[in-house]
Amino acid sequence: MDLETVMERAGPREFGPGDDLPEKYRKAATRMIQFHANSEVMGGYLDKTFTRKAPSLDRKLANTAKVQDEIGHAQLLYRAAETLGVKTRAEMLDELATGDGKFLNCFHYPVDSWYEAPMIDFFVDGGAMRRQATLKSTSWTPYAHAMDKVCFEEGFHVKHGESILRELMNGSKATQERMQETFDVWWPRILQFFGPTNDESVHDDFAQAVGLKTATNDELRTSFLNMYIPKAEKYGLEIPEYPRLYERDDGTMAVREDDLDWEEFWTISRNEYEGSKEQIGSRRRRQDAVEWVRESLETWESSAGPTPQTAD
Amino acid sequence: MIWEVFRQEEPGDSHEHVGNVHAPDREMATLFARIQHARRMQTNSLWVTPRDEIGEVTAEEAAFGGRTDKSYRWAMTYNDIDASFAEEVADSESKQREAARKRREALREEETDA
């Protein structure tokens, strides 16, 4: 299939492993899904910090369940990316360890307090779910199938995250103030979650032309703001004055981009931020620590041969 | 040789198991599958695979979904939170509620049988 045909046919779940697709499509899809898979891994690693910080057994249990879900999502997504035939799962995981693999900006900031849990579990996950819901209609079928399962599970994460926010904002005045301080720090990062405006985005045009992406950064950011600002306010959080938000002529919300720190954003996108190194490094060390498990699995797999043997 | 047949109704759907056919090789299996499973039903694609190649684990050997209370991992548990503000969150919750209902039913049947 040539690119022209791909663009003509582009639509929800239009292409699959049986199609002969041009390299440009397969590379763009790999880049996008690998980024998504990496983000699930790094989000999971970040989130596991909250298991220790969680104030009750219920919260600890829910948090471990969530981390387990995120790592499961990564597995699904690496499979979906692998089917494009550009990179193997092992290659993608190696790239994540060496610092070549890219992932979401919000997961480059190490966390160390329970107050940060709703930032990740409610706002970031809520934003991610907005995007993921639109990806159920992506043109790469294995990706869309992965989104079906991911979206099924994510409802619990977002509701649990909101439940934490609600609990903290019903706490003492000191608790509420700390929550507000944490929110002030995270809010600009959350706004950058959807990337720069469409004109600045590097990969958008092609991904949309071939149906990989079905909504623009601007559309997603707008709908996120319209849904999540009222939620923040409902629990008594004040939206920081900066970065300034404004209403466009068509009634949608937008951010004054000049108020955001894009230098930090682009440093992060190159994995060169201080936090990037810390997060990538700690995940790599944990990955190394369980190398023996993967080795023994591989030894078993290669010794088993084509006909399955019984365990002795 | 027995071949299990999986049918996909529309492009983009998952392939779902619909039955099996008796055939000497893959080519014949696809032919029989077409005749038996795609003649009347709307079909976009069929898969056939030798039955021997399928691994199985049943509810007798494994406790699927576990038997311990894991309500903390369901969206419905957080019932002081209103999911309706975001379509995708509400959608996830209603699907989880349906899955939980089915599992409860299955457990109840199991208990009645025992």
Short mmCIF file of C-alpha atoms in Angstrom, two decimals:
data_model
loop_
_atom_site.label_atom_id
_atom_site.label_comp_id
_atom_site.label_asym_id
_atom_site.label_seq_id
_atom_site.Cartn_x
_atom_site.Cartn_y
_atom_site.Cartn_z
CA MET A 1 0.00 0.00 0.00
CA ASP A 2 1.38 3.45 -0.79
CA LEU A 3 1.02 6.48 1.44
CA GLU A 4 -1.68 7.98 -0.71
CA THR A 5 -3.86 4.89 -0.31
CA VAL A 6 -3.19 4.87 3.43
CA MET A 7 -4.39 8.47 3.71
CA GLU A 8 -7.44 7.76 1.58
CA ARG A 9 -8.43 4.71 3.59
CA ALA A 10 -7.44 6.12 7.00
CA GLY A 11 -10.22 5.58 9.54
CA PRO A 12 -10.96 3.85 12.84
CA ARG A 13 -9.34 0.38 13.07
CA GLU A 14 -8.66 0.43 9.35
CA PHE A 15 -5.22 -1.26 9.28
CA GLY A 16 -3.81 -4.37 10.89
CA PRO A 17 -0.85 -6.77 10.79
CA GLY A 18 -2.23 -8.33 7.59
CA ASP A 19 -1.79 -5.09 5.64
CA ASP A 20 1.31 -4.17 3.70
CA LEU A 21 1.90 -0.68 5.05
CA PRO A 22 4.51 1.89 4.06
CA GLU A 23 7.49 2.33 6.35
CA LYS A 24 6.51 5.90 7.17
CA TYR A 25 3.21 4.75 8.66
CA ARG A 26 4.79 1.89 10.58
CA LYS A 27 7.50 4.13 12.01
CA ALA A 28 5.06 6.84 13.05
CA ALA A 29 2.77 4.29 14.71
CA THR A 30 5.73 2.65 16.47
CA ARG A 31 6.95 6.00 17.75
CA MET A 32 3.52 6.84 19.12
CA ILE A 33 2.73 3.47 20.72
CA GLN A 34 6.24 3.04 22.13
CA PHE A 35 5.90 6.47 23.76
CA HIS A 36 2.58 5.40 25.21
CA ALA A 37 3.95 2.05 26.46
CA ASN A 38 7.01 3.73 28.00
CA SER A 39 4.70 6.17 29.76
CA GLU A 40 2.72 3.31 31.29
CA VAL A 41 5.96 1.80 32.66
CA MET A 42 7.29 5.09 33.99
CA GLY A 43 3.87 6.07 35.38
CA GLY A 44 3.67 2.72 37.14
CA TYR A 45 7.12 3.15 38.65
CA LEU A 46 6.25 6.65 39.82
CA ASP A 47 2.94 5.51 41.25
CA LYS A 48 4.40 2.70 43.30
CA THR A 49 6.02 5.35 45.53
CA PHE A 50 2.51 6.14 46.78
CA THR A 51 1.96 2.64 48.17
CA ARG A 52 4.34 3.46 51.02
CA LYS A 53 2.96 6.96 51.48
CA ALA A 54 -0.69 5.89 51.49
CA PRO A 55 -2.33 6.54 54.87
CA SER A 56 -4.54 3.42 55.06
CA LEU A 57 -4.55 -0.23 54.05
CA ASP A 58 -7.41 0.37 51.62
CA ARG A 59 -5.43 3.06 49.84
CA LYS A 60 -2.31 0.88 49.77
CA LEU A 61 -4.24 -2.01 48.24
CA ALA A 62 -5.89 0.21 45.66
CA ASN A 63 -2.54 1.70 44.80
CA THR A 64 -0.81 -1.64 44.26
CA ALA A 65 -3.76 -2.70 42.07
CA LYS A 66 -3.33 0.44 40.02
CA VAL A 67 0.41 -0.06 39.57
CA GLN A 68 -0.27 -3.63 38.47
CA ASP A 69 -2.78 -2.31 35.91
CA GLU A 70 -0.29 0.22 34.51
CA ILE A 71 2.43 -2.36 33.99
CA GLY A 72 -0.17 -4.60 32.33
CA HIS A 73 -1.06 -1.71 29.98
CA ALA A 74 2.59 -1.40 29.06
CA GLN A 75 2.67 -5.10 28.13
CA LEU A 76 -0.39 -4.69 25.88
CA LEU A 77 1.05 -1.64 24.22
CA TYR A 78 4.52 -3.10 23.55
CA ARG A 79 2.71 -6.00 21.88
CA ALA A 80 0.65 -3.59 19.77
CA ALA A 81 3.84 -1.74 18.79
CA GLU A 82 5.72 -4.96 18.04
CA THR A 83 3.10 -6.00 15.48
CA LEU A 84 4.26 -3.10 13.28
CA GLY A 85 7.52 -4.93 12.65
CA VAL A 86 9.78 -1.95 13.29
CA LYS A 87 11.14 -2.72 16.77
CA THR A 88 11.00 -5.70 19.12
CA ARG A 89 9.77 -5.43 22.67
CA ALA A 90 13.31 -6.09 23.94
CA GLU A 91 14.63 -3.20 21.83
CA MET A 92 11.99 -0.84 23.17
CA LEU A 93 12.68 -1.82 26.78
CA ASP A 94 16.42 -1.40 26.22
CA GLU A 95 15.84 2.07 24.79
CA LEU A 96 13.92 2.97 27.92
CA ALA A 97 16.87 1.86 30.06
CA THR A 98 19.50 3.70 28.02
CA GLY A 99 17.51 6.93 28.08
CA ASP A 100 16.61 6.87 24.38
CA GLY A 101 12.98 5.96 25.02
CA LYS A 102 10.65 8.94 25.43
CA PHE A 103 7.68 9.24 27.79
CA LEU A 104 5.13 11.71 29.19
CA ASN A 105 6.41 14.93 30.73
CA CYS A 106 4.57 14.44 34.05
CA PHE A 107 6.48 11.23 34.80
CA HIS A 108 9.84 13.00 34.79
CA TYR A 109 9.16 14.60 38.16
CA PRO A 110 10.03 12.31 41.10
CA VAL A 111 7.32 12.28 43.79
CA ASP A 112 7.77 12.08 47.54
CA SER A 113 4.48 12.91 49.23
CA TRP A 114 0.94 11.54 49.38
CA TYR A 115 -0.34 14.98 48.36
CA GLU A 116 1.04 14.28 44.91
CA ALA A 117 -1.07 11.13 44.50
CA PRO A 118 -4.19 12.96 43.25
CA MET A 119 -2.01 14.98 40.86
CA ILE A 120 -1.02 11.77 39.08
CA ASP A 121 -4.03 9.58 39.78
CA PHE A 122 -6.75 12.12 39.13
CA PHE A 123 -5.47 14.91 36.89
CA VAL A 124 -2.77 13.15 34.86
CA ASP A 125 -4.72 9.90 34.60
CA GLY A 126 -7.86 11.84 33.79
CA GLY A 127 -6.04 13.64 30.99
CA ALA A 128 -4.59 10.35 29.77
CA MET A 129 -8.01 8.79 29.75
CA ARG A 130 -9.39 11.65 27.66
CA ARG A 131 -6.71 10.94 25.09
CA GLN A 132 -7.04 7.16 25.32
CA ALA A 133 -10.78 7.28 24.73
CA THR A 134 -10.10 8.97 21.38
CA LEU A 135 -7.48 6.34 20.54
CA LYS A 136 -10.12 3.61 20.51
CA SER A 137 -10.66 4.94 16.98
CA THR A 138 -7.03 4.90 15.91
CA SER A 139 -6.31 3.37 12.52
CA TRP A 140 -3.86 0.71 13.86
CA THR A 141 -6.24 -2.03 15.02
CA PRO A 142 -3.99 -3.71 17.63
CA TYR A 143 -3.57 -0.28 19.28
CA ALA A 144 -7.34 0.24 19.35
CA HIS A 145 -7.85 -3.20 20.90
CA ALA A 146 -5.32 -2.37 23.62
CA MET A 147 -7.27 0.85 24.30
CA ASP A 148 -10.49 -1.13 24.83
CA LYS A 149 -8.94 -2.96 27.78
CA VAL A 150 -7.01 0.05 29.09
CA CYS A 151 -10.12 2.26 29.12
CA PHE A 152 -12.10 -0.49 30.83
CA GLU A 153 -9.65 -0.43 33.74
CA GLU A 154 -8.85 3.27 33.97
CA GLY A 155 -12.20 4.32 35.41
CA PHE A 156 -11.14 2.91 38.76
CA HIS A 157 -7.86 4.87 38.68
CA VAL A 158 -9.52 8.19 38.00
CA LYS A 159 -12.28 7.69 40.56
CA HIS A 160 -9.79 6.51 43.17
CA GLY A 161 -7.62 9.54 42.43
CA GLU A 162 -10.58 11.86 42.85
CA SER A 163 -11.50 10.10 46.07
CA ILE A 164 -8.02 10.87 47.47
CA LEU A 165 -8.34 14.51 46.44
CA ARG A 166 -11.75 14.74 48.07
CA GLU A 167 -10.46 13.19 51.29
CA LEU A 168 -7.48 15.52 51.52
CA MET A 169 -9.54 18.61 50.73
CA ASN A 170 -11.91 17.62 53.54
CA GLY A 171 -8.95 17.46 55.93
CA SER A 172 -7.56 20.09 58.31
CA LYS A 173 -6.75 23.57 57.12
CA ALA A 174 -3.06 22.66 57.09
CA THR A 175 -3.79 19.64 54.89
CA GLN A 176 -5.83 21.76 52.49
CA GLU A 177 -3.05 24.32 52.29
CA ARG A 178 -0.48 21.67 51.51
CA MET A 179 -2.75 20.24 48.86
CA GLN A 180 -3.05 23.70 47.31
CA GLU A 181 0.75 24.16 47.36
CA THR A 182 1.20 20.81 45.64
CA PHE A 183 -1.43 21.72 43.08
CA ASP A 184 0.32 25.04 42.35
CA VAL A 185 3.50 23.15 41.53
CA TRP A 186 1.80 20.50 39.39
CA TRP A 187 -0.79 22.57 37.54
CA PRO A 188 1.57 23.94 34.84
CA ARG A 189 2.99 20.44 34.28
CA ILE A 190 -0.52 19.08 33.89
CA LEU A 191 -1.33 21.82 31.37
CA GLN A 192 1.74 20.77 29.39
CA PHE A 193 0.58 17.16 29.39
CA PHE A 194 -1.22 17.79 26.11
CA GLY A 195 1.89 19.27 24.54
CA PRO A 196 2.24 22.58 22.76
CA THR A 197 -0.50 24.08 20.59
CA ASN A 198 -1.12 22.41 17.28
CA ASP A 199 1.10 24.81 15.30
CA GLU A 200 4.12 23.85 17.42
CA SER A 201 3.53 20.12 17.52
CA VAL A 202 6.11 18.20 15.51
CA HIS A 203 4.33 14.97 14.66
CA ASP A 204 0.64 15.84 14.65
CA ASP A 205 -0.04 16.41 10.96
CA PHE A 206 1.09 13.05 9.66
CA ALA A 207 -0.35 11.06 12.58
CA GLN A 208 -3.74 12.64 11.92
CA ALA A 209 -3.57 12.28 8.16
CA VAL A 210 -3.15 8.52 8.50
CA GLY A 211 -5.72 8.18 11.28
CA LEU A 212 -3.32 7.24 14.07
CA LYS A 213 -4.42 10.27 16.06
CA THR A 214 -8.06 11.27 16.00
CA ALA A 215 -8.02 14.41 18.14
CA THR A 216 -5.63 17.36 18.23
CA ASN A 217 -3.65 18.51 21.28
CA ASP A 218 -5.83 21.63 21.40
CA GLU A 219 -9.09 19.70 21.35
CA LEU A 220 -7.92 17.37 24.09
CA ARG A 221 -6.56 20.17 26.28
CA THR A 222 -9.77 22.15 25.87
CA SER A 223 -12.06 19.29 26.82
CA PHE A 224 -9.78 18.40 29.73
CA LEU A 225 -9.91 21.96 31.07
CA ASN A 226 -13.68 22.13 30.70
CA MET A 227 -14.09 18.93 32.73
CA TYR A 228 -11.34 19.10 35.32
CA ILE A 229 -11.26 22.77 36.32
CA PRO A 230 -14.81 22.52 37.75
CA LYS A 231 -13.69 19.39 39.62
CA ALA A 232 -10.66 21.14 41.15
CA GLU A 233 -12.82 24.08 42.16
CA LYS A 234 -15.53 21.81 43.56
CA TYR A 235 -13.07 20.53 46.16
CA GLY A 236 -11.85 24.01 46.99
CA LEU A 237 -8.63 24.17 44.98
CA GLU A 238 -7.82 27.54 43.50
CA ILE A 239 -6.62 27.58 39.92
CA PRO A 240 -3.30 29.46 39.97
CA GLU A 241 -3.32 32.88 38.31
CA TYR A 242 -0.39 31.79 36.12
CA PRO A 243 -0.31 30.28 33.56
CA ARG A 244 -3.23 32.45 32.48
CA LEU A 245 -6.26 30.77 30.97
CA TYR A 246 -8.63 32.52 28.61
CA GLU A 247 -11.74 31.84 26.66
CA ARG A 248 -11.44 31.77 22.90
CA ASP A 249 -14.05 33.37 20.65
CA ASP A 250 -15.68 29.98 20.16
CA GLY A 251 -16.12 29.52 23.91
CA THR A 252 -13.35 26.94 24.37
CA MET A 253 -10.62 27.32 26.98
CA ALA A 254 -6.97 27.91 26.15
CA VAL A 255 -3.69 28.55 27.95
CA ARG A 256 -1.37 31.50 27.37
CA GLU A 257 1.52 29.47 26.13
CA ASP A 258 4.07 32.17 26.99
CA ASP A 259 3.26 31.59 30.66
CA LEU A 260 4.49 28.00 30.51
CA ASP A 261 8.11 26.90 30.83
CA TRP A 262 8.75 25.39 27.41
CA GLU A 263 12.48 25.22 27.92
CA GLU A 264 11.87 22.76 30.75
CA PHE A 265 9.35 20.89 28.61
CA TRP A 266 11.76 20.42 25.71
CA THR A 267 14.59 19.48 28.10
CA ILE A 268 12.28 16.81 29.48
CA SER A 269 11.33 15.66 26.00
CA ARG A 270 15.03 14.95 25.38
CA ASN A 271 15.25 13.05 28.70
CA GLU A 272 17.80 15.60 29.89
CA TYR A 273 15.96 17.01 32.90
CA GLU A 274 17.40 16.18 36.31
CA GLY A 275 14.26 14.24 37.20
CA SER A 276 14.40 12.35 33.89
CA LYS A 277 17.79 10.94 34.81
CA GLU A 278 16.62 10.01 38.28
CA GLN A 279 13.46 8.26 37.07
CA ILE A 280 15.12 6.46 34.16
CA GLY A 281 18.03 5.43 36.36
CA SER A 282 15.93 4.04 39.20
CA ARG A 283 13.79 2.05 36.77
CA ARG A 284 16.94 0.70 35.05
CA ARG A 285 18.47 -0.41 38.36
CA ARG A 286 15.30 -2.27 39.28
CA GLN A 287 15.18 -3.82 35.83
CA ASP A 288 18.81 -4.99 36.28
CA ALA A 289 18.06 -6.41 39.70
CA VAL A 290 15.57 -8.88 38.23
CA GLU A 291 17.65 -9.78 35.19
CA TRP A 292 17.98 -13.33 36.58
CA VAL A 293 14.21 -13.86 36.25
CA ARG A 294 14.23 -12.97 32.56
CA GLU A 295 17.32 -15.09 32.03
CA SER A 296 15.78 -18.16 33.59
CA LEU A 297 12.59 -17.63 31.54
CA GLU A 298 14.63 -17.43 28.35
CA THR A 299 16.67 -20.50 29.23
CA TRP A 300 13.46 -22.39 29.83
CA GLU A 301 11.89 -21.14 26.61
CA SER A 302 14.87 -22.07 24.44
CA SER A 303 15.26 -25.49 26.02
CA ALA A 304 11.58 -26.33 25.61
CA GLY A 305 11.84 -26.45 21.82
CA PRO A 306 8.87 -26.61 19.46
CA THR A 307 7.09 -29.42 21.31
CA PRO A 308 6.08 -28.52 24.85
CA GLN A 309 7.67 -30.66 27.54
CA THR A 310 6.28 -31.53 30.90
CA ALA A 311 7.97 -29.92 33.84
CA ASP A 312 10.23 -32.30 35.68
CA MET B 1 -7.39 -33.05 12.60
CA ILE B 2 -9.52 -30.53 14.51
CA TRP B 3 -9.18 -26.83 13.80
CA GLU B 4 -10.73 -24.19 16.03
CA VAL B 5 -12.40 -21.33 14.18
CA PHE B 6 -12.46 -17.67 15.17
CA ARG B 7 -14.66 -15.20 13.36
CA GLN B 8 -14.38 -11.43 13.16
CA GLU B 9 -17.64 -9.75 12.30
CA GLU B 10 -16.52 -6.30 11.31
CA PRO B 11 -13.11 -4.83 10.57
CA GLY B 12 -11.57 -3.72 13.85
CA ASP B 13 -13.50 -6.23 15.99
CA SER B 14 -11.74 -8.97 17.95
CA HIS B 15 -11.87 -12.49 16.53
CA GLU B 16 -14.24 -14.60 18.61
CA HIS B 17 -14.37 -18.35 18.87
CA VAL B 18 -17.33 -19.75 16.94
CA GLY B 19 -16.65 -23.50 16.77
CA ASN B 20 -14.40 -25.99 15.02
CA VAL B 21 -14.00 -28.00 11.85
CA HIS B 22 -12.47 -31.32 10.88
CA ALA B 23 -9.86 -30.89 8.12
CA PRO B 24 -6.60 -32.49 6.96
CA ASP B 25 -4.68 -29.23 6.52
CA ARG B 26 -4.88 -25.47 6.98
CA GLU B 27 -6.16 -24.77 3.49
CA MET B 28 -9.03 -27.20 3.84
CA ALA B 29 -9.70 -25.90 7.34
CA THR B 30 -10.15 -22.34 6.04
CA LEU B 31 -12.44 -23.65 3.32
CA PHE B 32 -14.60 -25.61 5.75
CA ALA B 33 -14.60 -22.71 8.19
CA ARG B 34 -15.92 -20.44 5.44
CA ILE B 35 -18.72 -22.84 4.65
CA GLN B 36 -19.68 -23.68 8.21
CA HIS B 37 -19.14 -20.42 10.01
CA ALA B 38 -19.26 -17.58 7.51
CA ARG B 39 -22.00 -18.52 5.11
CA ARG B 40 -24.86 -16.88 6.94
CA MET B 41 -23.12 -14.82 9.58
CA GLN B 42 -21.65 -11.44 8.75
CA THR B 43 -17.93 -12.01 8.49
CA ASN B 44 -14.91 -9.88 7.78
CA SER B 45 -12.18 -12.41 8.59
CA LEU B 46 -11.73 -15.95 9.85
CA TRP B 47 -8.87 -17.54 11.77
CA VAL B 48 -8.24 -21.27 12.02
CA THR B 49 -5.74 -22.90 14.34
CA PRO B 50 -4.98 -26.54 15.22
CA ARG B 51 -6.73 -27.42 18.46
CA ASP B 52 -3.52 -28.97 19.84
CA GLU B 53 -1.83 -25.60 19.61
CA ILE B 54 -4.27 -24.05 22.05
CA GLY B 55 -3.35 -23.95 25.72
CA GLU B 56 -6.22 -24.01 28.19
CA VAL B 57 -6.74 -23.33 31.86
CA THR B 58 -10.20 -23.76 33.38
CA ALA B 59 -12.09 -22.48 36.40
CA GLU B 60 -11.53 -25.86 38.05
CA GLU B 61 -7.78 -25.41 38.11
CA ALA B 62 -7.55 -21.68 38.63
CA ALA B 63 -9.41 -19.16 40.76
CA PHE B 64 -10.05 -16.59 38.04
CA GLY B 65 -10.31 -13.11 39.40
CA GLY B 66 -9.46 -14.53 42.81
CA ARG B 67 -11.79 -15.34 45.68
CA THR B 68 -10.62 -12.64 48.07
CA ASP B 69 -12.42 -9.33 48.37
CA LYS B 70 -10.82 -6.97 45.91
CA SER B 71 -13.51 -4.35 45.85
CA TYR B 72 -10.82 -1.71 46.14
CA ARG B 73 -9.98 -2.26 42.49
CA TRP B 74 -13.43 -1.55 41.09
CA ALA B 75 -14.64 1.90 40.08
CA MET B 76 -18.06 1.34 41.72
CA THR B 77 -16.43 1.08 45.16
CA TYR B 78 -15.70 4.80 45.13
CA ASN B 79 -19.41 5.58 45.16
CA ASP B 80 -19.04 8.98 46.78
CA ILE B 81 -17.44 10.07 43.52
CA ASP B 82 -19.64 10.96 40.57
CA ALA B 83 -18.20 9.57 37.34
CA SER B 84 -20.67 11.27 35.02
CA PHE B 85 -18.50 14.36 34.46
CA ALA B 86 -16.35 12.47 31.94
CA GLU B 87 -17.96 10.13 29.44
CA GLU B 88 -14.96 7.78 29.37
CA VAL B 89 -14.89 7.42 33.17
CA ALA B 90 -18.64 6.73 33.31
CA ASP B 91 -18.29 4.25 30.45
CA SER B 92 -15.47 2.40 32.23
CA GLU B 93 -17.52 2.25 35.42
CA SER B 94 -20.61 0.82 33.73
CA LYS B 95 -18.49 -1.85 32.01
CA GLN B 96 -16.83 -2.75 35.30
CA ARG B 97 -20.21 -2.96 37.00
CA GLU B 98 -21.42 -5.35 34.32
CA ALA B 99 -18.28 -7.52 34.62
CA ALA B 100 -18.64 -7.64 38.42
CA ARG B 101 -22.31 -8.60 38.12
CA LYS B 102 -21.48 -11.49 35.79
CA ARG B 103 -18.75 -12.72 38.09
CA ARG B 104 -21.04 -12.59 41.12
CA GLU B 105 -23.65 -14.58 39.21
CA ALA B 106 -21.09 -17.20 38.24
CA LEU B 107 -19.95 -17.51 41.84
CA ARG B 108 -23.52 -17.86 43.04
CA GLU B 109 -24.22 -20.61 40.52
CA GLU B 110 -21.08 -22.37 41.61
CA GLU B 111 -22.21 -22.26 45.23
CA THR B 112 -25.69 -23.54 44.32
CA ASP B 113 -24.14 -26.43 42.39
CA ALA B 114 -21.91 -27.33 45.31
#
